[in-house]
Tab-separated table of C-alpha atoms (C1' of nucleotides) in Angstrom:
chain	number	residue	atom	x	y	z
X	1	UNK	CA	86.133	78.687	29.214
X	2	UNK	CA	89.260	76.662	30.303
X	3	UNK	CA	90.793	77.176	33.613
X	4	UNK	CA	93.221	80.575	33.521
X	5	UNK	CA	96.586	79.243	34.188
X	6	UNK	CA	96.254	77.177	37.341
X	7	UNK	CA	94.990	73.680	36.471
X	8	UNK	CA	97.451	73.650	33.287
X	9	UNK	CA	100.287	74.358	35.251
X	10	UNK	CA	100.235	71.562	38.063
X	11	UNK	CA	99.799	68.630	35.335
X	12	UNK	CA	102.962	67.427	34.914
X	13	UNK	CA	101.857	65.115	31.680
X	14	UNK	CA	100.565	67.499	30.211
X	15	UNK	CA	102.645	66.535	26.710
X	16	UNK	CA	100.911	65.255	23.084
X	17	UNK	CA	100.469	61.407	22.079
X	18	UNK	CA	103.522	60.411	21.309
X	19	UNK	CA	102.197	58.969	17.537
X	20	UNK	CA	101.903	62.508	17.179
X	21	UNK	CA	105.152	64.146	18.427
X	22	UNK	CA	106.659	61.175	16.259
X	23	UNK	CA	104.712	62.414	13.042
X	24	UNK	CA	107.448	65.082	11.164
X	25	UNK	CA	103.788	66.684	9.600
X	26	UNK	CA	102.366	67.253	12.793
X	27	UNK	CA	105.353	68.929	13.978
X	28	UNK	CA	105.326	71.014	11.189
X	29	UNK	CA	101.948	71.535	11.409
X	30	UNK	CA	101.661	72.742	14.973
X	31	UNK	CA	105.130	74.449	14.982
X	32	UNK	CA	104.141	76.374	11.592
X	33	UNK	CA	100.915	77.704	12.943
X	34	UNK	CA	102.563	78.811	16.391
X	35	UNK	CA	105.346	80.599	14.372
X	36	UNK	CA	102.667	82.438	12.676
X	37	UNK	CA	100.526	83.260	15.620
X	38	UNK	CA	103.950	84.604	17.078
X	39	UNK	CA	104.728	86.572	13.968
X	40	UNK	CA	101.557	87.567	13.313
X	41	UNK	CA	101.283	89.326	17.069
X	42	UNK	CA	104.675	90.913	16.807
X	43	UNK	CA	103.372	92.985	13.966
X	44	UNK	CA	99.852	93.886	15.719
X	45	UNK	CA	102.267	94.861	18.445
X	46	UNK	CA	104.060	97.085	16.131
X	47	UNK	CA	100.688	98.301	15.131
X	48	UNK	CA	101.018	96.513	11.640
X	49	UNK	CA	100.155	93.470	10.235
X	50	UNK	CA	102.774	90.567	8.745
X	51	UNK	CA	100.795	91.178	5.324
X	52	UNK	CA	102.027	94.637	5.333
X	53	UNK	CA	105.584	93.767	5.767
X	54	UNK	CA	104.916	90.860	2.453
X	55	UNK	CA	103.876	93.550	0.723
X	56	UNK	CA	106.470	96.004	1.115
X	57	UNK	CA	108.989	93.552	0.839
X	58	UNK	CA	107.721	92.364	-2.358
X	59	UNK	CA	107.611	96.078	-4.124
X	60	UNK	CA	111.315	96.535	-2.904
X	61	UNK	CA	111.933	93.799	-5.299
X	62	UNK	CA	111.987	96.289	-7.982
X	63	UNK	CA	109.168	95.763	-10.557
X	64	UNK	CA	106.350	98.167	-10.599
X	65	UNK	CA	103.512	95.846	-9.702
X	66	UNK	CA	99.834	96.343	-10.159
X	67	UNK	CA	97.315	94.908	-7.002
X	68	UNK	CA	96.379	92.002	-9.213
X	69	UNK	CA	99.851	90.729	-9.296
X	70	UNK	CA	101.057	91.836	-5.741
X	71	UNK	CA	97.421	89.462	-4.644
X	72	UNK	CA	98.252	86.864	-7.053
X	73	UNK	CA	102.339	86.902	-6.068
X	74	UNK	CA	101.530	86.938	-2.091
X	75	UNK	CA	98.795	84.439	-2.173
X	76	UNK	CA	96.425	86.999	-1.214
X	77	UNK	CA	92.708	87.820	-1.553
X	78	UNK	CA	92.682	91.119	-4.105
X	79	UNK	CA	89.869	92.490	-1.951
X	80	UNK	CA	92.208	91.547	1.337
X	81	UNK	CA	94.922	93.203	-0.561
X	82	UNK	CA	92.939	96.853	-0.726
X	83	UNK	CA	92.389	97.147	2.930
X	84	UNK	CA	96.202	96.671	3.737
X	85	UNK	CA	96.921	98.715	0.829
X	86	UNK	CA	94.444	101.579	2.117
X	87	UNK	CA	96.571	100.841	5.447
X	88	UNK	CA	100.139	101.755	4.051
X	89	UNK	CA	99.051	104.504	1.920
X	90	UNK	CA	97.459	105.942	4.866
X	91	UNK	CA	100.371	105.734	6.689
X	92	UNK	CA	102.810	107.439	3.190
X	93	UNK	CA	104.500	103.912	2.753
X	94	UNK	CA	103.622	103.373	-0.680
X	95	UNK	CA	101.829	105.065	-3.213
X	96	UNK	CA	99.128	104.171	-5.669
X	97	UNK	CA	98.832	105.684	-8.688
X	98	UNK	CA	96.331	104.979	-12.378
X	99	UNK	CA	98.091	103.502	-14.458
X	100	UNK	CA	98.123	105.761	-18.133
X	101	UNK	CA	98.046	102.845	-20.443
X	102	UNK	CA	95.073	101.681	-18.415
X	103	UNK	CA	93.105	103.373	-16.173
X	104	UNK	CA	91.618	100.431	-14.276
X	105	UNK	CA	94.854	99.301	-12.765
X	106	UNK	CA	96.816	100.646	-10.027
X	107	UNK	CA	100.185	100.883	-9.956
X	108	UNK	CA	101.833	100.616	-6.635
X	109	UNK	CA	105.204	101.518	-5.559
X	110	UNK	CA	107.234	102.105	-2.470
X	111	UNK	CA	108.048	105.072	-1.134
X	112	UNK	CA	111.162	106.816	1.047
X	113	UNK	CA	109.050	106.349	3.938
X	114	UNK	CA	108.329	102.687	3.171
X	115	UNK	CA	112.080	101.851	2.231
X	116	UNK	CA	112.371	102.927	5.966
X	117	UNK	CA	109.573	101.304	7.517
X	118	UNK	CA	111.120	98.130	5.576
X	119	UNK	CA	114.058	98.216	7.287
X	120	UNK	CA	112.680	98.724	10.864
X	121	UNK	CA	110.120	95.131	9.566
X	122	UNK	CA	113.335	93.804	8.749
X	123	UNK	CA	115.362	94.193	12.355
X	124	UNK	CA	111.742	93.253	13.675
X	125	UNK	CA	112.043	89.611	12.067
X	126	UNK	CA	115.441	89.331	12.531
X	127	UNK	CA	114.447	89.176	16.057
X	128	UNK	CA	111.476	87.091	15.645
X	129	UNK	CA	113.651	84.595	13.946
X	130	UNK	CA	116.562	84.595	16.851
X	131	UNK	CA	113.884	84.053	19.368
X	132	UNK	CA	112.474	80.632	16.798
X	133	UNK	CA	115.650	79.130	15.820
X	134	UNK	CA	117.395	79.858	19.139
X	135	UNK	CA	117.753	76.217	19.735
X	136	UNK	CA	119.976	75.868	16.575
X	137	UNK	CA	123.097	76.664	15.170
X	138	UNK	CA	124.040	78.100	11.726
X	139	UNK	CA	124.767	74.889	10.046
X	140	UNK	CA	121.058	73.514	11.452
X	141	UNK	CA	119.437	76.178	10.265
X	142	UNK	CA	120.585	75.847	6.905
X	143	UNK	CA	120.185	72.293	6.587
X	144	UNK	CA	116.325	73.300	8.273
X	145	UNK	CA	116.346	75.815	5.750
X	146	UNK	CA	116.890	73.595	2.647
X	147	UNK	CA	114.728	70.601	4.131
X	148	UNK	CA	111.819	73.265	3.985
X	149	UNK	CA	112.428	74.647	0.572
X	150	UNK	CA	112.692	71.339	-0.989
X	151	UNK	CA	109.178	70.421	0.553
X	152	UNK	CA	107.698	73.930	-0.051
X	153	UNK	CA	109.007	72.843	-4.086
X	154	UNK	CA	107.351	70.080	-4.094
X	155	UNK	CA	104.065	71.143	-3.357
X	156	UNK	CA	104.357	74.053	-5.501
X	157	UNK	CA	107.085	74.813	-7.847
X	158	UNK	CA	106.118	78.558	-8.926
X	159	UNK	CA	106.634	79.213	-5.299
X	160	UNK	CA	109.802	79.458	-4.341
X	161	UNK	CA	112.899	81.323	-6.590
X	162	UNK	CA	114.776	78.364	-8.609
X	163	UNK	CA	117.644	79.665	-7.827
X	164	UNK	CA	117.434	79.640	-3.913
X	165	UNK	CA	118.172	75.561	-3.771
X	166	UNK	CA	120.373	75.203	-0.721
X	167	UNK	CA	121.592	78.793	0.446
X	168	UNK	CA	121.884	80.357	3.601
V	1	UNK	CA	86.773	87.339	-6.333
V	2	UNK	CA	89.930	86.185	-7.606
V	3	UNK	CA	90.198	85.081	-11.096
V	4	UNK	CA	89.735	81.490	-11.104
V	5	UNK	CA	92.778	79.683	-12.885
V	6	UNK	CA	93.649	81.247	-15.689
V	7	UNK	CA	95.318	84.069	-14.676
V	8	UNK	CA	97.504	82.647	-12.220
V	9	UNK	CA	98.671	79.779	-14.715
V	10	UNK	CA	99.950	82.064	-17.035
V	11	UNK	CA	102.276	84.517	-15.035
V	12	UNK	CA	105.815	82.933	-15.545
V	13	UNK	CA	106.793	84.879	-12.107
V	14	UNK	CA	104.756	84.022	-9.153
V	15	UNK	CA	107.123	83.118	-7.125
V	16	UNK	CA	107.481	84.781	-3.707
V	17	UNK	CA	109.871	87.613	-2.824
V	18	UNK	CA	113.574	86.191	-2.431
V	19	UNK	CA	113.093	87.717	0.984
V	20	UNK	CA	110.354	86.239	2.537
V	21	UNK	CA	111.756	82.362	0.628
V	22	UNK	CA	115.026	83.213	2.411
V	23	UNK	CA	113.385	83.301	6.092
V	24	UNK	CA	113.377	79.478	7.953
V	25	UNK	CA	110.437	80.854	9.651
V	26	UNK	CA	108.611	81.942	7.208
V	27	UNK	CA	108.867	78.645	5.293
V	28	UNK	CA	107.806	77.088	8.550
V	29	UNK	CA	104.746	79.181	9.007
V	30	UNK	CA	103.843	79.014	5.250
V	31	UNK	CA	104.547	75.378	5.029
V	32	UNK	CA	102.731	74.491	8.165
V	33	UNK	CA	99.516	75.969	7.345
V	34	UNK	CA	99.248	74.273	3.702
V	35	UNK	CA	100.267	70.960	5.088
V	36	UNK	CA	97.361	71.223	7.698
V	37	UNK	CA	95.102	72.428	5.445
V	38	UNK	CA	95.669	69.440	3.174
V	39	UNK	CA	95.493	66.894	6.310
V	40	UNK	CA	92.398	68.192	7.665
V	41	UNK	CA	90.701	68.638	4.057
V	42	UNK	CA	91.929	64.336	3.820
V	43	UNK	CA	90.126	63.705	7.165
V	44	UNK	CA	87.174	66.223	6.597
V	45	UNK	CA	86.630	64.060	2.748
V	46	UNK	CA	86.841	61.178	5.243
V	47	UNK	CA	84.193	62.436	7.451
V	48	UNK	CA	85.860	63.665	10.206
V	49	UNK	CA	87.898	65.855	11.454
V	50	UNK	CA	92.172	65.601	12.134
V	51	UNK	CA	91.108	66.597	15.854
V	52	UNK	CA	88.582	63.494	15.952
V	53	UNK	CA	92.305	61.062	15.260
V	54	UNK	CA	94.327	63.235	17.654
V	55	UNK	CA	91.554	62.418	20.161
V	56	UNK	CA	91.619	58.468	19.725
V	57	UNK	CA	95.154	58.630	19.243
V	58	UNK	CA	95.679	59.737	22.802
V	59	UNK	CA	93.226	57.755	24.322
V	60	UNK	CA	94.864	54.784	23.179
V	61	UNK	CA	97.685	55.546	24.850
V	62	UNK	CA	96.662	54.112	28.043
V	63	UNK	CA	95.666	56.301	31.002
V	64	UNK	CA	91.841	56.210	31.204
V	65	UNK	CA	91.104	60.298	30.495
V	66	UNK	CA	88.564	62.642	31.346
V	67	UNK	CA	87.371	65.549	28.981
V	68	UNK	CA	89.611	68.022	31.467
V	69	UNK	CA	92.703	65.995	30.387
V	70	UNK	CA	92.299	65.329	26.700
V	71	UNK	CA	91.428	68.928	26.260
V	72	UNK	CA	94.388	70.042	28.012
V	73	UNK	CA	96.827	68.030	26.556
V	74	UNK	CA	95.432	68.362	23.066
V	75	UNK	CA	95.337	72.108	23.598
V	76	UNK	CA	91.519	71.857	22.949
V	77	UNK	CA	89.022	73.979	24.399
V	78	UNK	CA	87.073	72.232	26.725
V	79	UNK	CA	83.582	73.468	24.980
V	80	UNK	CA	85.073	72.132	21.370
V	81	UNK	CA	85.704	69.152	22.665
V	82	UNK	CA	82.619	68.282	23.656
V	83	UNK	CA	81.253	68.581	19.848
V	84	UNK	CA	84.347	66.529	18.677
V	85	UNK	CA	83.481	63.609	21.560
V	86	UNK	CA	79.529	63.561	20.595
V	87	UNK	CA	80.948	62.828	17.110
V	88	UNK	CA	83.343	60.015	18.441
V	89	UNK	CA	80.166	58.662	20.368
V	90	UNK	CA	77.468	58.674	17.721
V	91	UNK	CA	79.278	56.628	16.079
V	92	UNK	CA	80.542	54.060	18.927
V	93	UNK	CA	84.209	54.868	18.322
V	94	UNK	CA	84.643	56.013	22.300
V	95	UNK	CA	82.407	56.121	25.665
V	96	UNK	CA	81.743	58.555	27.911
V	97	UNK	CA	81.243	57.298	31.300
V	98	UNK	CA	80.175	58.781	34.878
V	99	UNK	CA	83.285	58.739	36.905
V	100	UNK	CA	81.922	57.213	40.323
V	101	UNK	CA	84.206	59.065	42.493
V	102	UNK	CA	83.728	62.253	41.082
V	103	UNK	CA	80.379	62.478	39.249
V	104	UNK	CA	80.845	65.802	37.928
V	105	UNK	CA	83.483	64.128	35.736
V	106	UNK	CA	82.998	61.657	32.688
V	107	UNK	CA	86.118	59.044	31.832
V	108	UNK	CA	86.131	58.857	28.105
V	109	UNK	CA	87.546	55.615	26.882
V	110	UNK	CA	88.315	53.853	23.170
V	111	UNK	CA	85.950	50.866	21.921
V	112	UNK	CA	86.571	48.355	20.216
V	113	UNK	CA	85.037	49.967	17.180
V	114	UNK	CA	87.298	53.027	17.810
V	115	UNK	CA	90.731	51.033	17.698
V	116	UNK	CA	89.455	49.916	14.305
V	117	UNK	CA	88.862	53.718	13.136
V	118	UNK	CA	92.510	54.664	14.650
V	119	UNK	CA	94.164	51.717	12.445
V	120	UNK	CA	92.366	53.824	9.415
V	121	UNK	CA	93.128	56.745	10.299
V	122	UNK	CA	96.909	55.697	10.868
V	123	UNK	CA	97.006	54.621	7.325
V	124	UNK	CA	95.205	57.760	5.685
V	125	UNK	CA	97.920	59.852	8.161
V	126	UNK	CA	100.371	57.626	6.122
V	127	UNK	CA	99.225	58.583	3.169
V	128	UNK	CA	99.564	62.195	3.641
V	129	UNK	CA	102.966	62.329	5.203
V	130	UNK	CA	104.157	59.828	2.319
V	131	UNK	CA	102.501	62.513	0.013
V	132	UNK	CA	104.115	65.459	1.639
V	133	UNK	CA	107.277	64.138	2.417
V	134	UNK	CA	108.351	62.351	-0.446
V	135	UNK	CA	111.206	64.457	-1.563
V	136	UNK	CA	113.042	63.518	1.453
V	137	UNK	CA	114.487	60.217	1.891
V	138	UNK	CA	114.689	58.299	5.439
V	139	UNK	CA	117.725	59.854	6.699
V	140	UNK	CA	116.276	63.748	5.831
V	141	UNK	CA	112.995	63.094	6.619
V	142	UNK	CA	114.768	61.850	10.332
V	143	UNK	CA	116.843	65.377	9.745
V	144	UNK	CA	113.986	67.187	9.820
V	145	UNK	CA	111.953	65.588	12.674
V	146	UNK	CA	114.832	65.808	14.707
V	147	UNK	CA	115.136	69.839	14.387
V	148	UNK	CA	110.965	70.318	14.605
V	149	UNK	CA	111.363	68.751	18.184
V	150	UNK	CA	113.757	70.849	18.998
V	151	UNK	CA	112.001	73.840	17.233
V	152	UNK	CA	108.891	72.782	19.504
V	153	UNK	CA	110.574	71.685	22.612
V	154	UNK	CA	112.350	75.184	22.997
V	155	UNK	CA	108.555	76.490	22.529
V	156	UNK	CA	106.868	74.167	24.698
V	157	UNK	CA	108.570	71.913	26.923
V	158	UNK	CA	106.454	70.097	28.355
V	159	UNK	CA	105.198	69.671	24.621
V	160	UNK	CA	107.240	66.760	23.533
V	161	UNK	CA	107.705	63.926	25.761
V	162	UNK	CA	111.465	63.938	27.033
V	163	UNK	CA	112.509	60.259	25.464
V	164	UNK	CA	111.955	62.085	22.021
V	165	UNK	CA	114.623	63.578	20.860
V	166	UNK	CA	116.797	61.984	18.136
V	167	UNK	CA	114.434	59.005	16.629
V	168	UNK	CA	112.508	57.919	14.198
D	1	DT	C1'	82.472	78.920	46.354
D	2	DA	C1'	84.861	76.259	42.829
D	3	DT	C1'	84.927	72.835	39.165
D	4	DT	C1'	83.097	69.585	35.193
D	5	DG	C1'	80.882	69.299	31.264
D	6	DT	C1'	77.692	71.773	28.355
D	7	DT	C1'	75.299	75.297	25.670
D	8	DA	C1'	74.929	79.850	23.877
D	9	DT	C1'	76.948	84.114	22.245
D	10	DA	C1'	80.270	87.143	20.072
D	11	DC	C1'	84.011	87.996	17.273
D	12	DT	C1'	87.611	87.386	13.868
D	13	DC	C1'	88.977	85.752	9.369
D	14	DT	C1'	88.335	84.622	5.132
D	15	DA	C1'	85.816	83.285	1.072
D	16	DT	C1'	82.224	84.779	-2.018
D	17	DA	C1'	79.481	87.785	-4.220
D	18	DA	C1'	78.069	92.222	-5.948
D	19	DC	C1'	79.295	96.869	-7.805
D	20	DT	C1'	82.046	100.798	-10.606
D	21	DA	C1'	84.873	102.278	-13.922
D	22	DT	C1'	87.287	101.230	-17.489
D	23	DA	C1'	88.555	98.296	-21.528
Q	1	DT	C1'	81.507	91.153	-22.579
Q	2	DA	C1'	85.455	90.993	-19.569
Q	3	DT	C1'	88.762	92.909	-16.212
Q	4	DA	C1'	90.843	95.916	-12.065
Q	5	DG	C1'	89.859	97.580	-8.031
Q	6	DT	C1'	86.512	98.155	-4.403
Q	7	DT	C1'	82.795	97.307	-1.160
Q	8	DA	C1'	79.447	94.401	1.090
Q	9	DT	C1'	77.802	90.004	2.652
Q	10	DA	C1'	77.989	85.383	4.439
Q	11	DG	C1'	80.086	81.380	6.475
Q	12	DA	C1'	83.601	78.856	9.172
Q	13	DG	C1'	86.236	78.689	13.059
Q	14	DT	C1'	87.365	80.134	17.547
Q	15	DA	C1'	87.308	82.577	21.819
Q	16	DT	C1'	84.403	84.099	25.552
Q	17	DA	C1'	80.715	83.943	28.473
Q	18	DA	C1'	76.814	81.930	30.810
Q	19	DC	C1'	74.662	77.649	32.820
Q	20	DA	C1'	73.368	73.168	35.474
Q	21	DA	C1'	75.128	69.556	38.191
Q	22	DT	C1'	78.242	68.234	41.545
Q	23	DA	C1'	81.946	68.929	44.836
DNA sequence: TATTGTTATACTCTATAACTATA
DNA sequence: TATAGTTATAGAGTATAACAATA
């Protein structure tokens, strides 16, 4: 294993190559995954996962959406979807119910007790966000902000709204 | 399993919850992990990995390492590096040599061979940022750097060497 | 006893496959 | 036969632990 804390504290050069520092897809690269690691731990903290707080946030979007299209919409697994599904029904946070026209599919919606879980996710990433973009100010963020869209668009176009181009 | 193509090509609306396109950090974190998926599937195609350039890329930066150092500063663990350095060496691209004052340590250094690889691997990194980036011209693309540092350095100080802050 | 490099083990995540019930 | 949801299995990647040589 590596040394605790000890030997990583004392070196004083301890920083990257500068070729990569310099490289704006390394950045992004190593930044993104840390932001998700942070995330990600935040919601075990909370006893939930990030996926759980997708989901949710995706049925308060209003359409009544079946697990193939919640999988397909999140970029999820549909046999990762059941297990967090299992997880907020458990839990009263959304409901699952046959759907009449065809009983293979599930219908899933939200429930009271999800709308408020939602908004406890929501304060929850408001501060996770604070803590990330601390460094910049509100114009930054949005110019950060539409920078990331634009490159998120180009790599694929069904993923992102059209109509959220440069908004804050 | 998921359906293989078909399905997702033709639902009109698989775009992500306005919410979750709204969040910076979610972008980030989303963004991040596709773009290092795609660089290390363009190193892995050229049979290696991205860590194998990160390691030659710091070692030709000078200071004569040992596997302690590069680990560290990569934010390796020790034992993975040791896989990613028999790699280098099979294949001539770096030594490992006893260090004579300390022979518990070995001083890894960059052959002549393993400049070559780094020039090829600078171009294929070239590539993929050209790739990636292209909706962004110069002065974005500098826009963008400049607020990942800052991103990172509020992270990680001693992640970003000091003298990088606004360039290009 | 502590540290360097190394090897071995365990664990988490995810991708794939297999199964059921419906169509 | 194909599809929706589910369960089970396997593989990659990573973290942790154990080890031999040297200090």
């Amino acid at each position: 294993m590596n040394p605790p804390t000890a030997e990583r504290l004392q070196t004083p050069q301890a920083c990257l190559p500068r070729e990569l520092v310099a490289s704006p897809v390394f950045l992004l690269g190593r930044l993104g995954y840390g932001v998700k690691t942070q995330a990600m731990a935040a919601f075990e903290e909370a006893g939930f996962s990030a996926y759980h707080y997708s989901v949710l946030a995706l049925l308060d979007e209003g359409v009544r959406e079946t697990q193939a299209t919640i999988a397909d919409t999140l970029r999820l697994d549909r046999s990762q979807l059941v297990g967090l599904l299992d997880g907020l029904e458990e839990r009263g946070l959304v409901e699952r119910r046959r759907d009449l026209n065809d009983r293979r599919r599930h219908v899933v919606s939200l429930t009271a007790l999800g709308k408020r879980q939602l908004a406890v996710f929501r304060k929850l990433v408001q501060r996770i966000e604070e803590e990330i973009l601390a460094p910049l100010d509100a114009d930054e963020r949005a110019t950060l902000h539409d920078l990331l869209v634009r490159l998120a668009r180009h790599r694929d176009p069904s993923l992102v709204p059209p109509e959220l181009s440069a908004s804050a």
